[in-house]
PDB file of C-alpha atoms in Angstrom:
ATOM      1  CA  ILE A   1      -0.065   0.214  -0.182  1.00 95.00           C
ATOM      2  CA  LYS A   2       1.263   3.573  -0.899  1.00 97.00           C
ATOM      3  CA  ILE A   3       0.429   6.657   1.223  1.00 96.00           C
ATOM      4  CA  GLU A   4       0.786   9.673  -0.434  1.00 98.00           C
ATOM      5  CA  ARG A   5       0.768  13.061   1.671  1.00 97.00           C
ATOM      6  CA  ARG A   6      -0.588  16.089   0.046  1.00 97.00           C
ATOM      7  CA  TYR A   7      -0.296  18.926   3.379  1.00 97.00           C
ATOM      8  CA  SER A   8      -0.829  22.403   3.069  1.00 97.00           C
ATOM      9  CA  GLU A   9       1.595  24.613   4.420  1.00 94.00           C
ATOM     10  CA  ASN A  10       1.524  27.728   6.934  1.00 92.00           C
ATOM     11  CA  LEU A  11      -1.975  26.079   8.435  1.00 96.00           C
ATOM     12  CA  PRO A  12      -2.682  27.530  11.277  1.00 95.00           C
ATOM     13  CA  GLN A  13      -2.884  25.575  14.562  1.00 92.00           C
ATOM     14  CA  VAL A  14      -6.137  24.142  15.652  1.00 94.00           C
ATOM     15  CA  PRO A  15      -7.199  23.850  19.564  1.00 94.00           C
ATOM     16  CA  VAL A  16      -7.637  20.015  19.972  1.00 96.00           C
ATOM     17  CA  ASN A  17      -6.235  17.730  22.115  1.00 97.00           C
ATOM     18  CA  GLU A  18      -3.938  16.077  20.404  1.00 96.00           C
ATOM     19  CA  LYS A  19      -3.696  12.530  21.477  1.00 98.00           C
ATOM     20  CA  GLU A  20      -7.575  12.173  20.418  1.00 98.00           C
ATOM     21  CA  ILE A  21      -7.169  13.733  17.381  1.00 97.00           C
ATOM     22  CA  GLN A  22      -4.184  11.086  16.664  1.00 97.00           C
ATOM     23  CA  GLU A  23      -6.788   8.659  17.580  1.00 97.00           C
ATOM     24  CA  VAL A  24      -8.864   9.503  15.002  1.00 98.00           C
ATOM     25  CA  ILE A  25      -6.221   9.788  12.401  1.00 97.00           C
ATOM     26  CA  MET A  26      -4.562   6.710  13.201  1.00 97.00           C
ATOM     27  CA  ASN A  27      -7.705   4.767  13.479  1.00 96.00           C
ATOM     28  CA  LEU A  28      -9.143   6.354   9.979  1.00 97.00           C
ATOM     29  CA  LEU A  29      -5.567   5.154   8.521  1.00 97.00           C
ATOM     30  CA  THR A  30      -6.032   1.516   9.912  1.00 95.00           C
ATOM     31  CA  ASN A  31      -9.651   1.279   8.087  1.00 95.00           C
ATOM     32  CA  ALA A  32      -8.306   2.651   5.390  1.00 96.00           C
ATOM     33  CA  LYS A  33      -5.668  -0.116   5.086  1.00 96.00           C
ATOM     34  CA  ASP A  34      -7.993  -2.869   5.576  1.00 93.00           C
ATOM     35  CA  ALA A  35     -10.352  -1.883   3.077  1.00 94.00           C
ATOM     36  CA  ILE A  36      -7.525  -2.503   0.727  1.00 95.00           C
ATOM     37  CA  GLU A  37      -7.254  -6.258  -0.481  1.00 90.00           C
ATOM     38  CA  ASN A  38      -3.700  -6.241  -2.186  1.00 90.00           C
ATOM     39  CA  GLU A  39      -2.054  -3.072  -3.592  1.00 94.00           C
ATOM     40  CA  GLY A  40      -3.598   0.282  -3.495  1.00 97.00           C
ATOM     41  CA  ILE A  41      -2.729   4.108  -2.159  1.00 98.00           C
ATOM     42  CA  ILE A  42      -4.301   5.829   0.857  1.00 98.00           C
ATOM     43  CA  GLU A  43      -4.043   9.421   0.332  1.00 98.00           C
ATOM     44  CA  MET A  44      -3.537  11.805   3.004  1.00 98.00           C
ATOM     45  CA  THR A  45      -4.651  15.251   2.139  1.00 98.00           C
ATOM     46  CA  THR A  46      -4.788  18.837   4.669  1.00 98.00           C
ATOM     47  CA  ARG A  47      -6.288  22.321   3.503  1.00 98.00           C
ATOM     48  CA  LYS A  48      -7.838  25.164   5.233  1.00 97.00           C
ATOM     49  CA  GLU A  49     -11.585  25.847   4.194  1.00 96.00           C
ATOM     50  CA  GLY A  50     -12.775  29.092   5.386  1.00 95.00           C
ATOM     51  CA  ASP A  51     -12.090  28.909   9.237  1.00 95.00           C
ATOM     52  CA  SER A  52     -11.781  25.466   9.354  1.00 97.00           C
ATOM     53  CA  ILE A  53      -8.680  22.564   8.894  1.00 97.00           C
ATOM     54  CA  VAL A  54      -9.694  19.960   6.831  1.00 98.00           C
ATOM     55  CA  ILE A  55      -8.112  16.411   7.210  1.00 98.00           C
ATOM     56  CA  GLU A  56      -9.066  14.101   4.058  1.00 98.00           C
ATOM     57  CA  ILE A  57      -8.137  10.348   3.900  1.00 98.00           C
ATOM     58  CA  LYS A  58      -9.077   8.488   0.870  1.00 98.00           C
ATOM     59  CA  ASP A  59      -8.213   5.116   0.019  1.00 98.00           C
ATOM     60  CA  SER A  60      -8.501   2.916  -3.282  1.00 98.00           C
ATOM     61  CA  GLY A  61     -10.243   0.211  -1.417  1.00 96.00           C
ATOM     62  CA  ILE A  62     -13.483  -1.436  -2.073  1.00 95.00           C
ATOM     63  CA  GLY A  63     -15.329   0.885  -0.592  1.00 96.00           C
ATOM     64  CA  MET A  64     -19.107   0.436   0.569  1.00 96.00           C
ATOM     65  CA  ASP A  65     -22.715   0.289  -0.859  1.00 96.00           C
ATOM     66  CA  SER A  66     -25.087   3.481   0.976  1.00 96.00           C
ATOM     67  CA  GLU A  67     -26.425   1.066   3.125  1.00 96.00           C
ATOM     68  CA  THR A  68     -23.395   0.033   4.425  1.00 95.00           C
ATOM     69  CA  LEU A  69     -22.319   3.888   4.497  1.00 95.00           C
ATOM     70  CA  SER A  70     -25.566   4.487   6.173  1.00 95.00           C
ATOM     71  CA  LYS A  71     -24.647   2.436   9.108  1.00 95.00           C
ATOM     72  CA  ILE A  72     -21.027   2.772   9.565  1.00 94.00           C
ATOM     73  CA  LEU A  73     -21.623   5.407  13.203  1.00 93.00           C
ATOM     74  CA  ASP A  74     -24.101   2.380  14.220  1.00 92.00           C
ATOM     75  CA  PRO A  75     -22.693   0.757  17.312  1.00 89.00           C
ATOM     76  CA  PHE A  76     -21.081  -2.520  17.008  1.00 90.00           C
ATOM     77  CA  PHE A  77     -21.805  -2.873  13.357  1.00 89.00           C
ATOM     78  CA  THR A  78     -19.081  -3.815  11.467  1.00 88.00           C
ATOM     79  CA  THR A  79     -17.722  -5.019   7.766  1.00 85.00           C
ATOM     80  CA  LYS A  80     -14.487  -6.490   9.252  1.00 84.00           C
ATOM     81  CA  LYS A  81     -14.125  -9.984  10.493  1.00 81.00           C
ATOM     82  CA  LYS A  82     -12.280  -9.201  13.717  1.00 83.00           C
ATOM     83  CA  GLY A  83     -13.845  -5.944  14.328  1.00 83.00           C
ATOM     84  CA  THR A  84     -15.704  -4.466  17.188  1.00 87.00           C
ATOM     85  CA  GLY A  85     -17.906  -1.800  15.442  1.00 85.00           C
ATOM     86  CA  LEU A  86     -17.308   0.921  17.688  1.00 89.00           C
ATOM     87  CA  GLY A  87     -13.769   2.777  16.278  1.00 93.00           C
ATOM     88  CA  LEU A  88     -15.898   5.053  14.010  1.00 95.00           C
ATOM     89  CA  GLY A  89     -18.373   5.945  16.480  1.00 94.00           C
ATOM     90  CA  VAL A  90     -15.416   6.716  19.160  1.00 95.00           C
ATOM     91  CA  CYS A  91     -13.435   8.834  16.077  1.00 97.00           C
ATOM     92  CA  TYR A  92     -16.854  11.036  15.226  1.00 97.00           C
ATOM     93  CA  GLY A  93     -18.061  11.266  19.108  1.00 96.00           C
ATOM     94  CA  ILE A  94     -14.216  12.919  19.523  1.00 97.00           C
ATOM     95  CA  VAL A  95     -14.626  14.897  16.633  1.00 98.00           C
ATOM     96  CA  ARG A  96     -17.646  16.416  17.401  1.00 97.00           C
ATOM     97  CA  SER A  97     -16.279  17.423  21.128  1.00 97.00           C
ATOM     98  CA  HIS A  98     -13.917  19.515  19.201  1.00 97.00           C
ATOM     99  CA  GLY A  99     -16.699  21.060  17.597  1.00 97.00           C
ATOM    100  CA  GLY A 100     -16.318  19.456  14.319  1.00 98.00           C
ATOM    101  CA  GLU A 101     -17.506  17.539  11.798  1.00 98.00           C
ATOM    102  CA  MET A 102     -17.198  14.187   9.906  1.00 98.00           C
ATOM    103  CA  LYS A 103     -18.266  13.260   6.485  1.00 97.00           C
ATOM    104  CA  PHE A 104     -18.022   9.995   4.748  1.00 97.00           C
ATOM    105  CA  ARG A 105     -18.223   9.445   0.770  1.00 97.00           C
ATOM    106  CA  SER A 106     -18.236   5.746  -0.773  1.00 97.00           C
ATOM    107  CA  LYS A 107     -19.016   3.622  -3.309  1.00 96.00           C
ATOM    108  CA  PRO A 108     -18.425  -0.346  -4.389  1.00 96.00           C
ATOM    109  CA  GLY A 109     -15.113  -0.835  -5.927  1.00 94.00           C
ATOM    110  CA  GLU A 110     -13.904   3.066  -6.130  1.00 95.00           C
ATOM    111  CA  GLY A 111     -12.991   3.314  -2.336  1.00 97.00           C
ATOM    112  CA  THR A 112     -13.787   5.614   0.649  1.00 98.00           C
ATOM    113  CA  THR A 113     -13.230   9.083   1.358  1.00 98.00           C
ATOM    114  CA  VAL A 114     -13.546  10.519   5.331  1.00 98.00           C
ATOM    115  CA  GLU A 115     -13.264  14.043   5.835  1.00 98.00           C
ATOM    116  CA  VAL A 116     -12.602  15.461   9.350  1.00 98.00           C
ATOM    117  CA  LYS A 117     -12.892  19.651   9.203  1.00 98.00           C
ATOM    118  CA  LEU A 118     -12.065  21.285  12.792  1.00 98.00           C
ATOM    119  CA  ALA A 119     -12.874  24.892  13.589  1.00 95.00           C
ATOM    120  CA  VAL A 120      -9.534  26.754  13.915  1.00 93.00           C
TER     121      VAL A 120
END
């Protein structure tokens, strides 16, 4: 799996709990890795949008249909053989506790994109 990084320069500081946001990013990267069956790409991008910083993680994995996508934040829902179904819900809670947003886009065969938006 190849990781491509596209980080914007000179982004403003974001008032967050560093360890909690690190947990969110690590969980999203692990999910992206798990969605890729053999070879693939994970793109991690940062950018400023208005008064927010956006962290985007996009994978070239198997993707999800709309029904699966609608359930990914449900407690104990998982598509993994050894998953608990709690990771994304915890991530979502952390991002929301920081006043942020988390959005998901996915289509079968086209991978998944997760966007985390945090106010500066």
